[in-house]
Amino acid sequence: SWIRSGKFTEQVSLAGKIAAVTGANSGIGLETAKDLNLRGAKVYMLCRSKERANDARNKMIEAGCDGSRLLFSQCDLSKFASVRACSDRMTEAESRLDILINNAGIMFYPQFELTEDGHEMTWQSNHLGPFLLTELLLPLLKKAEEGRIVCVSSALHHKSGPLDLSKIDDESEYGRVAPYNRSKLANVMHARDLARRLQEEGLTHVTVNSLHPGVVATDLSRHLPFNNKAMFSIAGLFMKSEKDGAQTSLYLAMSSEVKGVSGGYFSDCARVKENRAARDDEACKKLYEYSRKAVG
């Protein structure tokens, strides 16, 4: 195997391939976009801020990336209108999409807040926004020779109980941690049910999988109540680097080992068991139908 302690070392060329990565301006997203570009892919950086995306792009170019294959497209997952506009631009610009990496997310948001679309902020940013983006880009992924969808979840999805979709946007259900755990469970369930739907359509050339990147020192933890530098530097000794955190995303995006594999949950470049709630096919189906309605 090419896998050594969760590192992806398979020599894969992505020349001529087209990829899109949400949250490509920092952390795991930046490392993922960089690696895809270095292997020859044209990478769309789907980010909220043009300024931050440009800073990241310059960093990547300094690291040897080809800037002509790093393209910014504004995409705020907490706004359905922004997601739709982004997907319209991509559909206009490209005839296919080979790789979609739903990487962006927010963690431990400090207060209860509804988006302009009326959904709890973490739920929309981490689940409904990526869900809508995936649905809108599916026609492009279906046109690829081999379309791969990668959903970055978290081992914290194991801490969530079954989803109660009737209460997901209620302030009474809000806490610092529960909304994140719920949204990450939804990522795993979304990948599982979309995989089932694609297989039922006979579209075995499009696969979708979810993953836990590891505990990574990124700015995702900026909303932690105890986010002070001293504690973080100690914790950092036990955390993965951002590059290490990107390895399973890269593995699922291009490894020959997972060609045709769909609906799985992975960690350290290996398939692992998901939360029991995510193995409830009926609940996964319900979440998919609810999500389609919620995003209009």
PDB file of C-alpha atoms in Angstrom:
ATOM      1  CA  SER A   1       0.000   0.000   0.000  1.00  0.00           C
ATOM      2  CA  TRP A   2       1.012   3.640  -0.516  1.00  0.00           C
ATOM      3  CA  ILE A   3      -0.285   4.585   2.895  1.00  0.00           C
ATOM      4  CA  ARG A   4       2.173   5.081   5.749  1.00  0.00           C
ATOM      5  CA  SER A   5       0.642   6.324   9.015  1.00  0.00           C
ATOM      6  CA  GLY A   6      -2.156   8.111   7.224  1.00  0.00           C
ATOM      7  CA  LYS A   7       0.072   9.791   4.623  1.00  0.00           C
ATOM      8  CA  PHE A   8      -0.974   9.747   0.973  1.00  0.00           C
ATOM      9  CA  THR A   9       2.127   9.121  -1.164  1.00  0.00           C
ATOM     10  CA  GLU A  10       0.700   7.590  -4.344  1.00  0.00           C
ATOM     11  CA  GLN A  11       2.130   9.261  -7.464  1.00  0.00           C
ATOM     12  CA  VAL A  12      -0.973  10.562  -9.236  1.00  0.00           C
ATOM     13  CA  SER A  13      -0.954  13.139 -12.030  1.00  0.00           C
ATOM     14  CA  LEU A  14      -3.996  15.422 -12.194  1.00  0.00           C
ATOM     15  CA  ALA A  15      -2.986  17.120 -15.455  1.00  0.00           C
ATOM     16  CA  GLY A  16      -6.125  18.310 -17.220  1.00  0.00           C
ATOM     17  CA  LYS A  17      -8.353  17.681 -14.168  1.00  0.00           C
ATOM     18  CA  ILE A  18     -10.631  20.338 -12.674  1.00  0.00           C
ATOM     19  CA  ALA A  19     -11.162  20.573  -8.911  1.00  0.00           C
ATOM     20  CA  ALA A  20     -13.118  22.837  -6.565  1.00  0.00           C
ATOM     21  CA  VAL A  21     -12.222  23.239  -2.882  1.00  0.00           C
ATOM     22  CA  THR A  22     -14.319  25.226  -0.394  1.00  0.00           C
ATOM     23  CA  GLY A  23     -12.364  27.122   2.263  1.00  0.00           C
ATOM     24  CA  ALA A  24      -9.171  26.910   0.204  1.00  0.00           C
ATOM     25  CA  ASN A  25      -7.742  30.076   1.788  1.00  0.00           C
ATOM     26  CA  SER A  26      -6.501  28.500   5.038  1.00  0.00           C
ATOM     27  CA  GLY A  27      -5.739  25.341   6.969  1.00  0.00           C
ATOM     28  CA  ILE A  28      -6.534  21.956   5.479  1.00  0.00           C
ATOM     29  CA  GLY A  29      -8.307  23.568   2.508  1.00  0.00           C
ATOM     30  CA  LEU A  30      -5.188  25.506   1.505  1.00  0.00           C
ATOM     31  CA  GLU A  31      -2.986  22.399   1.797  1.00  0.00           C
ATOM     32  CA  THR A  32      -5.501  20.372  -0.233  1.00  0.00           C
ATOM     33  CA  ALA A  33      -5.772  22.979  -3.002  1.00  0.00           C
ATOM     34  CA  LYS A  34      -1.977  23.320  -3.098  1.00  0.00           C
ATOM     35  CA  ASP A  35      -1.376  19.578  -3.509  1.00  0.00           C
ATOM     36  CA  LEU A  36      -4.049  19.247  -6.233  1.00  0.00           C
ATOM     37  CA  ASN A  37      -2.496  22.173  -8.140  1.00  0.00           C
ATOM     38  CA  LEU A  38       1.060  20.842  -7.795  1.00  0.00           C
ATOM     39  CA  ARG A  39      -0.163  17.587  -9.369  1.00  0.00           C
ATOM     40  CA  GLY A  40      -1.451  19.516 -12.388  1.00  0.00           C
ATOM     41  CA  ALA A  41      -5.121  20.236 -11.608  1.00  0.00           C
ATOM     42  CA  LYS A  42      -6.912  23.505 -12.272  1.00  0.00           C
ATOM     43  CA  VAL A  43      -8.268  24.413  -8.813  1.00  0.00           C
ATOM     44  CA  TYR A  44     -11.197  26.686  -8.065  1.00  0.00           C
ATOM     45  CA  MET A  45     -10.767  28.245  -4.628  1.00  0.00           C
ATOM     46  CA  LEU A  46     -14.320  28.688  -3.324  1.00  0.00           C
ATOM     47  CA  CYS A  47     -13.911  31.196  -0.484  1.00  0.00           C
ATOM     48  CA  ARG A  48     -15.858  33.987   1.207  1.00  0.00           C
ATOM     49  CA  SER A  49     -13.135  36.631   1.048  1.00  0.00           C
ATOM     50  CA  LYS A  50     -11.305  37.583  -2.144  1.00  0.00           C
ATOM     51  CA  GLU A  51      -8.549  39.228  -0.104  1.00  0.00           C
ATOM     52  CA  ARG A  52      -7.862  36.109   1.988  1.00  0.00           C
ATOM     53  CA  ALA A  53      -8.057  33.890  -1.101  1.00  0.00           C
ATOM     54  CA  ASN A  54      -5.492  36.104  -2.866  1.00  0.00           C
ATOM     55  CA  ASP A  55      -3.138  35.932   0.120  1.00  0.00           C
ATOM     56  CA  ALA A  56      -3.452  32.127   0.099  1.00  0.00           C
ATOM     57  CA  ARG A  57      -2.962  32.021  -3.671  1.00  0.00           C
ATOM     58  CA  ASN A  58       0.282  34.019  -3.345  1.00  0.00           C
ATOM     59  CA  LYS A  59       1.493  31.589  -0.656  1.00  0.00           C
ATOM     60  CA  MET A  60       0.726  28.656  -2.937  1.00  0.00           C
ATOM     61  CA  ILE A  61       2.536  30.258  -5.879  1.00  0.00           C
ATOM     62  CA  GLU A  62       5.575  30.771  -3.619  1.00  0.00           C
ATOM     63  CA  ALA A  63       5.378  27.040  -2.832  1.00  0.00           C
ATOM     64  CA  GLY A  64       5.605  26.194  -6.540  1.00  0.00           C
ATOM     65  CA  CYS A  65       1.958  26.222  -7.645  1.00  0.00           C
ATOM     66  CA  ASP A  66       0.911  27.418 -11.089  1.00  0.00           C
ATOM     67  CA  GLY A  67      -1.101  30.601 -10.491  1.00  0.00           C
ATOM     68  CA  SER A  68      -2.846  30.320 -13.868  1.00  0.00           C
ATOM     69  CA  ARG A  69      -4.529  27.166 -12.502  1.00  0.00           C
ATOM     70  CA  LEU A  70      -5.625  28.726  -9.179  1.00  0.00           C
ATOM     71  CA  LEU A  71      -8.935  30.533  -9.657  1.00  0.00           C
ATOM     72  CA  PHE A  72     -10.910  32.370  -6.959  1.00  0.00           C
ATOM     73  CA  SER A  73     -14.696  32.148  -6.948  1.00  0.00           C
ATOM     74  CA  GLN A  74     -16.623  33.915  -4.184  1.00  0.00           C
ATOM     75  CA  CYS A  75     -18.730  31.465  -2.189  1.00  0.00           C
ATOM     76  CA  ASP A  76     -20.281  32.068   1.240  1.00  0.00           C
ATOM     77  CA  LEU A  77     -21.858  28.809   2.374  1.00  0.00           C
ATOM     78  CA  SER A  78     -24.018  30.628   4.924  1.00  0.00           C
ATOM     79  CA  LYS A  79     -25.902  32.340   2.053  1.00  0.00           C
ATOM     80  CA  PHE A  80     -27.830  30.264  -0.472  1.00  0.00           C
ATOM     81  CA  ALA A  81     -27.748  33.145  -2.994  1.00  0.00           C
ATOM     82  CA  SER A  82     -23.938  33.176  -2.856  1.00  0.00           C
ATOM     83  CA  VAL A  83     -23.764  29.387  -3.342  1.00  0.00           C
ATOM     84  CA  ARG A  84     -26.120  29.613  -6.346  1.00  0.00           C
ATOM     85  CA  ALA A  85     -24.123  32.457  -7.921  1.00  0.00           C
ATOM     86  CA  CYS A  86     -20.888  30.497  -7.461  1.00  0.00           C
ATOM     87  CA  SER A  87     -22.314  27.361  -9.052  1.00  0.00           C
ATOM     88  CA  ASP A  88     -23.713  29.409 -11.967  1.00  0.00           C
ATOM     89  CA  ARG A  89     -20.242  30.854 -12.632  1.00  0.00           C
ATOM     90  CA  MET A  90     -18.644  27.399 -12.531  1.00  0.00           C
ATOM     91  CA  THR A  91     -21.292  25.902 -14.812  1.00  0.00           C
ATOM     92  CA  GLU A  92     -20.691  28.708 -17.285  1.00  0.00           C
ATOM     93  CA  ALA A  93     -16.902  28.359 -17.142  1.00  0.00           C
ATOM     94  CA  GLU A  94     -16.504  24.563 -17.229  1.00  0.00           C
ATOM     95  CA  SER A  95     -18.067  21.640 -19.062  1.00  0.00           C
ATOM     96  CA  ARG A  96     -17.208  19.193 -16.253  1.00  0.00           C
ATOM     97  CA  LEU A  97     -15.833  18.953 -12.713  1.00  0.00           C
ATOM     98  CA  ASP A  98     -13.612  16.052 -11.644  1.00  0.00           C
ATOM     99  CA  ILE A  99     -13.218  16.720  -7.917  1.00  0.00           C
ATOM    100  CA  LEU A 100     -15.369  18.604  -5.396  1.00  0.00           C
ATOM    101  CA  ILE A 101     -14.007  18.935  -1.865  1.00  0.00           C
ATOM    102  CA  ASN A 102     -16.517  20.248   0.679  1.00  0.00           C
ATOM    103  CA  ASN A 103     -13.894  21.363   3.159  1.00  0.00           C
ATOM    104  CA  ALA A 104     -15.041  24.712   4.620  1.00  0.00           C
ATOM    105  CA  GLY A 105     -16.862  24.905   7.928  1.00  0.00           C
ATOM    106  CA  ILE A 106     -17.255  26.774  11.190  1.00  0.00           C
ATOM    107  CA  MET A 107     -16.762  25.349  14.654  1.00  0.00           C
ATOM    108  CA  PHE A 108     -18.182  26.229  18.099  1.00  0.00           C
ATOM    109  CA  TYR A 109     -19.885  29.417  16.867  1.00  0.00           C
ATOM    110  CA  PRO A 110     -20.157  31.728  19.902  1.00  0.00           C
ATOM    111  CA  GLN A 111     -23.880  32.505  19.833  1.00  0.00           C
ATOM    112  CA  PHE A 112     -27.208  31.412  18.390  1.00  0.00           C
ATOM    113  CA  GLU A 113     -27.756  33.190  15.094  1.00  0.00           C
ATOM    114  CA  LEU A 114     -30.042  32.637  12.112  1.00  0.00           C
ATOM    115  CA  THR A 115     -28.743  33.187   8.571  1.00  0.00           C
ATOM    116  CA  GLU A 116     -30.528  35.409   6.039  1.00  0.00           C
ATOM    117  CA  ASP A 117     -32.171  32.163   4.836  1.00  0.00           C
ATOM    118  CA  GLY A 118     -33.569  31.451   8.316  1.00  0.00           C
ATOM    119  CA  HIS A 119     -31.337  28.573   9.436  1.00  0.00           C
ATOM    120  CA  GLU A 120     -29.019  28.204  12.418  1.00  0.00           C
ATOM    121  CA  MET A 121     -25.593  29.513  11.342  1.00  0.00           C
ATOM    122  CA  THR A 122     -23.500  26.360  11.961  1.00  0.00           C
ATOM    123  CA  TRP A 123     -26.127  24.093  10.382  1.00  0.00           C
ATOM    124  CA  GLN A 124     -26.288  26.146   7.203  1.00  0.00           C
ATOM    125  CA  SER A 125     -22.517  26.795   6.937  1.00  0.00           C
ATOM    126  CA  ASN A 126     -21.530  23.177   7.570  1.00  0.00           C
ATOM    127  CA  HIS A 127     -24.403  21.185   6.082  1.00  0.00           C
ATOM    128  CA  LEU A 128     -27.062  23.009   4.056  1.00  0.00           C
ATOM    129  CA  GLY A 129     -24.601  25.252   2.164  1.00  0.00           C
ATOM    130  CA  PRO A 130     -22.314  22.363   1.115  1.00  0.00           C
ATOM    131  CA  PHE A 131     -25.407  20.245   0.361  1.00  0.00           C
ATOM    132  CA  LEU A 132     -26.749  22.910  -2.021  1.00  0.00           C
ATOM    133  CA  LEU A 133     -23.350  23.394  -3.660  1.00  0.00           C
ATOM    134  CA  THR A 134     -23.051  19.634  -4.239  1.00  0.00           C
ATOM    135  CA  GLU A 135     -26.549  19.386  -5.728  1.00  0.00           C
ATOM    136  CA  LEU A 136     -25.892  22.306  -8.089  1.00  0.00           C
ATOM    137  CA  LEU A 137     -22.497  20.992  -9.219  1.00  0.00           C
ATOM    138  CA  LEU A 138     -23.657  17.369  -9.636  1.00  0.00           C
ATOM    139  CA  PRO A 139     -24.439  17.822 -13.368  1.00  0.00           C
ATOM    140  CA  LEU A 140     -20.780  18.866 -13.925  1.00  0.00           C
ATOM    141  CA  LEU A 141     -19.486  15.965 -11.805  1.00  0.00           C
ATOM    142  CA  LYS A 142     -21.628  13.523 -13.801  1.00  0.00           C
ATOM    143  CA  LYS A 143     -19.906  14.734 -16.987  1.00  0.00           C
ATOM    144  CA  ALA A 144     -16.460  13.831 -15.637  1.00  0.00           C
ATOM    145  CA  GLU A 145     -14.868  10.532 -16.569  1.00  0.00           C
ATOM    146  CA  GLU A 146     -14.622   9.886 -12.835  1.00  0.00           C
ATOM    147  CA  GLY A 147     -16.278  12.416 -10.502  1.00  0.00           C
ATOM    148  CA  ARG A 148     -15.249  12.414  -6.853  1.00  0.00           C
ATOM    149  CA  ILE A 149     -17.022  14.261  -4.047  1.00  0.00           C
ATOM    150  CA  VAL A 150     -15.218  14.513  -0.710  1.00  0.00           C
ATOM    151  CA  CYS A 151     -17.011  15.736   2.448  1.00  0.00           C
ATOM    152  CA  VAL A 152     -14.803  16.787   5.358  1.00  0.00           C
ATOM    153  CA  SER A 153     -16.596  15.714   8.548  1.00  0.00           C
ATOM    154  CA  SER A 154     -15.115  15.078  12.006  1.00  0.00           C
ATOM    155  CA  ALA A 155     -14.811  12.295  14.579  1.00  0.00           C
ATOM    156  CA  LEU A 156     -16.965  14.592  16.749  1.00  0.00           C
ATOM    157  CA  HIS A 157     -19.942  13.387  14.679  1.00  0.00           C
ATOM    158  CA  HIS A 158     -19.789  10.366  17.014  1.00  0.00           C
ATOM    159  CA  LYS A 159     -20.815  12.699  19.875  1.00  0.00           C
ATOM    160  CA  SER A 160     -24.135  13.574  18.206  1.00  0.00           C
ATOM    161  CA  GLY A 161     -27.344  11.724  18.887  1.00  0.00           C
ATOM    162  CA  PRO A 162     -29.819  11.069  16.046  1.00  0.00           C
ATOM    163  CA  LEU A 163     -30.893  14.292  14.296  1.00  0.00           C
ATOM    164  CA  ASP A 164     -34.220  15.864  15.204  1.00  0.00           C
ATOM    165  CA  LEU A 165     -34.815  17.872  12.033  1.00  0.00           C
ATOM    166  CA  SER A 166     -37.910  19.586  13.436  1.00  0.00           C
ATOM    167  CA  LYS A 167     -35.794  21.367  16.082  1.00  0.00           C
ATOM    168  CA  ILE A 168     -32.553  22.001  14.232  1.00  0.00           C
ATOM    169  CA  ASP A 169     -33.092  25.775  13.926  1.00  0.00           C
ATOM    170  CA  ASP A 170     -34.492  26.244  17.474  1.00  0.00           C
ATOM    171  CA  GLU A 171     -32.602  28.407  19.927  1.00  0.00           C
ATOM    172  CA  SER A 172     -33.547  25.947  22.705  1.00  0.00           C
ATOM    173  CA  GLU A 173     -31.358  23.330  20.973  1.00  0.00           C
ATOM    174  CA  TYR A 174     -28.330  25.618  20.829  1.00  0.00           C
ATOM    175  CA  GLY A 175     -25.075  25.065  22.716  1.00  0.00           C
ATOM    176  CA  ARG A 176     -21.452  25.790  21.930  1.00  0.00           C
ATOM    177  CA  VAL A 177     -20.643  22.228  20.823  1.00  0.00           C
ATOM    178  CA  ALA A 178     -23.839  20.342  19.856  1.00  0.00           C
ATOM    179  CA  PRO A 179     -24.534  22.249  16.596  1.00  0.00           C
ATOM    180  CA  TYR A 180     -21.061  21.437  15.269  1.00  0.00           C
ATOM    181  CA  ASN A 181     -21.364  17.740  16.160  1.00  0.00           C
ATOM    182  CA  ARG A 182     -24.821  17.595  14.533  1.00  0.00           C
ATOM    183  CA  SER A 183     -23.592  19.253  11.339  1.00  0.00           C
ATOM    184  CA  LYS A 184     -20.666  16.836  11.090  1.00  0.00           C
ATOM    185  CA  LEU A 185     -23.037  13.861  11.507  1.00  0.00           C
ATOM    186  CA  ALA A 186     -25.110  15.380   8.681  1.00  0.00           C
ATOM    187  CA  ASN A 187     -21.985  15.439   6.447  1.00  0.00           C
ATOM    188  CA  VAL A 188     -21.521  11.681   6.889  1.00  0.00           C
ATOM    189  CA  MET A 189     -25.242  10.979   6.352  1.00  0.00           C
ATOM    190  CA  HIS A 190     -25.340  13.215   3.266  1.00  0.00           C
ATOM    191  CA  ALA A 191     -22.406  11.359   1.681  1.00  0.00           C
ATOM    192  CA  ARG A 192     -23.990   8.001   2.463  1.00  0.00           C
ATOM    193  CA  ASP A 193     -27.408   8.824   1.003  1.00  0.00           C
ATOM    194  CA  LEU A 194     -26.046  10.625  -2.060  1.00  0.00           C
ATOM    195  CA  ALA A 195     -23.885   7.543  -2.751  1.00  0.00           C
ATOM    196  CA  ARG A 196     -27.011   5.371  -2.593  1.00  0.00           C
ATOM    197  CA  ARG A 197     -28.902   7.692  -4.954  1.00  0.00           C
ATOM    198  CA  LEU A 198     -26.064   7.770  -7.489  1.00  0.00           C
ATOM    199  CA  GLN A 199     -25.804   3.972  -7.403  1.00  0.00           C
ATOM    200  CA  GLU A 200     -29.565   3.659  -7.934  1.00  0.00           C
ATOM    201  CA  GLU A 201     -29.225   5.919 -10.989  1.00  0.00           C
ATOM    202  CA  GLY A 202     -26.481   3.611 -12.263  1.00  0.00           C
ATOM    203  CA  LEU A 203     -23.909   6.424 -12.011  1.00  0.00           C
ATOM    204  CA  THR A 204     -21.056   4.377 -10.595  1.00  0.00           C
ATOM    205  CA  HIS A 205     -18.443   6.763 -12.054  1.00  0.00           C
ATOM    206  CA  VAL A 206     -19.404   9.447  -9.475  1.00  0.00           C
ATOM    207  CA  THR A 207     -18.440   8.635  -5.878  1.00  0.00           C
ATOM    208  CA  VAL A 208     -18.922  10.468  -2.602  1.00  0.00           C
ATOM    209  CA  ASN A 209     -17.208   9.791   0.729  1.00  0.00           C
ATOM    210  CA  SER A 210     -16.751  11.574   4.063  1.00  0.00           C
ATOM    211  CA  LEU A 211     -13.774  11.740   6.394  1.00  0.00           C
ATOM    212  CA  HIS A 212     -12.244  12.780   9.696  1.00  0.00           C
ATOM    213  CA  PRO A 213      -9.079  14.836   8.995  1.00  0.00           C
ATOM    214  CA  GLY A 214      -7.614  14.321  12.456  1.00  0.00           C
ATOM    215  CA  VAL A 215      -7.254  16.885  15.206  1.00  0.00           C
ATOM    216  CA  VAL A 216      -5.551  19.683  13.332  1.00  0.00           C
ATOM    217  CA  ALA A 217      -4.213  23.023  14.548  1.00  0.00           C
ATOM    218  CA  THR A 218      -6.136  25.349  12.169  1.00  0.00           C
ATOM    219  CA  ASP A 219      -8.043  28.599  12.582  1.00  0.00           C
ATOM    220  CA  LEU A 220     -11.260  26.520  12.666  1.00  0.00           C
ATOM    221  CA  SER A 221     -10.827  26.600  16.450  1.00  0.00           C
ATOM    222  CA  ARG A 222     -10.905  30.423  16.566  1.00  0.00           C
ATOM    223  CA  HIS A 223     -14.288  30.386  18.386  1.00  0.00           C
ATOM    224  CA  LEU A 224     -13.130  28.075  21.195  1.00  0.00           C
ATOM    225  CA  PRO A 225     -13.884  29.630  24.577  1.00  0.00           C
ATOM    226  CA  PHE A 226     -10.415  28.633  25.815  1.00  0.00           C
ATOM    227  CA  ASN A 227      -8.562  29.639  22.676  1.00  0.00           C
ATOM    228  CA  ASN A 228      -5.497  31.137  24.299  1.00  0.00           C
ATOM    229  CA  LYS A 229      -2.035  30.836  22.821  1.00  0.00           C
ATOM    230  CA  ALA A 230      -0.330  29.071  25.709  1.00  0.00           C
ATOM    231  CA  MET A 231      -2.864  26.271  25.845  1.00  0.00           C
ATOM    232  CA  PHE A 232      -2.943  25.972  22.075  1.00  0.00           C
ATOM    233  CA  SER A 233       0.839  25.680  21.823  1.00  0.00           C
ATOM    234  CA  ILE A 234       0.769  22.785  24.328  1.00  0.00           C
ATOM    235  CA  ALA A 235      -2.175  21.132  22.544  1.00  0.00           C
ATOM    236  CA  GLY A 236      -0.335  21.686  19.269  1.00  0.00           C
ATOM    237  CA  LEU A 237       2.255  19.107  20.281  1.00  0.00           C
ATOM    238  CA  PHE A 238      -0.475  16.451  19.998  1.00  0.00           C
ATOM    239  CA  MET A 239      -2.166  17.824  16.879  1.00  0.00           C
ATOM    240  CA  LYS A 240      -1.606  17.098  13.223  1.00  0.00           C
ATOM    241  CA  SER A 241      -0.125  19.719  10.952  1.00  0.00           C
ATOM    242  CA  GLU A 242      -2.429  21.216   8.329  1.00  0.00           C
ATOM    243  CA  LYS A 243      -0.562  19.229   5.663  1.00  0.00           C
ATOM    244  CA  ASP A 244      -1.136  15.970   7.583  1.00  0.00           C
ATOM    245  CA  GLY A 245      -4.782  16.955   8.042  1.00  0.00           C
ATOM    246  CA  ALA A 246      -5.241  17.195   4.273  1.00  0.00           C
ATOM    247  CA  GLN A 247      -3.979  13.659   3.547  1.00  0.00           C
ATOM    248  CA  THR A 248      -7.302  11.782   3.781  1.00  0.00           C
ATOM    249  CA  SER A 249      -9.064  14.408   1.626  1.00  0.00           C
ATOM    250  CA  LEU A 250      -6.343  13.951  -1.006  1.00  0.00           C
ATOM    251  CA  TYR A 251      -6.538  10.164  -0.710  1.00  0.00           C
ATOM    252  CA  LEU A 252     -10.292  10.201  -1.368  1.00  0.00           C
ATOM    253  CA  ALA A 253      -9.916  12.753  -4.182  1.00  0.00           C
ATOM    254  CA  MET A 254      -7.482  10.710  -6.264  1.00  0.00           C
ATOM    255  CA  SER A 255      -6.210   7.387  -4.903  1.00  0.00           C
ATOM    256  CA  SER A 256      -6.658   4.340  -7.141  1.00  0.00           C
ATOM    257  CA  GLU A 257      -7.415   2.372  -3.950  1.00  0.00           C
ATOM    258  CA  VAL A 258     -10.825   4.037  -3.587  1.00  0.00           C
ATOM    259  CA  LYS A 259     -11.818   4.067  -7.263  1.00  0.00           C
ATOM    260  CA  GLY A 260     -15.511   3.117  -7.313  1.00  0.00           C
ATOM    261  CA  VAL A 261     -15.778   3.200  -3.496  1.00  0.00           C
ATOM    262  CA  SER A 262     -18.734   5.331  -2.374  1.00  0.00           C
ATOM    263  CA  GLY A 263     -20.698   6.138   0.778  1.00  0.00           C
ATOM    264  CA  GLY A 264     -17.846   5.407   3.172  1.00  0.00           C
ATOM    265  CA  TYR A 265     -16.356   7.280   6.135  1.00  0.00           C
ATOM    266  CA  PHE A 266     -12.554   7.444   6.386  1.00  0.00           C
ATOM    267  CA  SER A 267      -9.791   8.474   8.775  1.00  0.00           C
ATOM    268  CA  ASP A 268      -5.997   8.313   8.249  1.00  0.00           C
ATOM    269  CA  CYS A 269      -6.522   7.104   4.676  1.00  0.00           C
ATOM    270  CA  ALA A 270      -8.497   4.040   5.802  1.00  0.00           C
ATOM    271  CA  ARG A 271     -12.190   3.223   6.055  1.00  0.00           C
ATOM    272  CA  VAL A 272     -13.500   3.352   9.629  1.00  0.00           C
ATOM    273  CA  LYS A 273     -16.857   2.991  11.340  1.00  0.00           C
ATOM    274  CA  GLU A 274     -19.245   5.936  11.440  1.00  0.00           C
ATOM    275  CA  ASN A 275     -21.749   6.869  14.169  1.00  0.00           C
ATOM    276  CA  ARG A 276     -24.579   4.338  14.388  1.00  0.00           C
ATOM    277  CA  ALA A 277     -27.029   7.160  13.614  1.00  0.00           C
ATOM    278  CA  ALA A 278     -25.291   7.585  10.237  1.00  0.00           C
ATOM    279  CA  ARG A 279     -25.873   3.922   9.385  1.00  0.00           C
ATOM    280  CA  ASP A 280     -29.656   4.393   9.635  1.00  0.00           C
ATOM    281  CA  ASP A 281     -30.571   4.464   5.936  1.00  0.00           C
ATOM    282  CA  GLU A 282     -34.083   5.715   6.629  1.00  0.00           C
ATOM    283  CA  ALA A 283     -32.718   8.669   8.649  1.00  0.00           C
ATOM    284  CA  CYS A 284     -30.186   9.433   5.873  1.00  0.00           C
ATOM    285  CA  LYS A 285     -33.003   9.440   3.316  1.00  0.00           C
ATOM    286  CA  LYS A 286     -35.093  11.759   5.519  1.00  0.00           C
ATOM    287  CA  LEU A 287     -32.170  14.162   5.948  1.00  0.00           C
ATOM    288  CA  TYR A 288     -31.658  14.270   2.173  1.00  0.00           C
ATOM    289  CA  GLU A 289     -35.319  15.035   1.485  1.00  0.00           C
ATOM    290  CA  TYR A 290     -35.442  17.639   4.275  1.00  0.00           C
ATOM    291  CA  SER A 291     -32.251  19.271   2.932  1.00  0.00           C
ATOM    292  CA  ARG A 292     -33.598  19.517  -0.615  1.00  0.00           C
ATOM    293  CA  LYS A 293     -36.664  21.331   0.723  1.00  0.00           C
ATOM    294  CA  ALA A 294     -34.632  23.541   3.063  1.00  0.00           C
ATOM    295  CA  VAL A 295     -32.360  24.804   0.267  1.00  0.00           C
ATOM    296  CA  GLY A 296     -35.350  25.361  -2.027  1.00  0.00           C
TER     297      GLY A 296
END
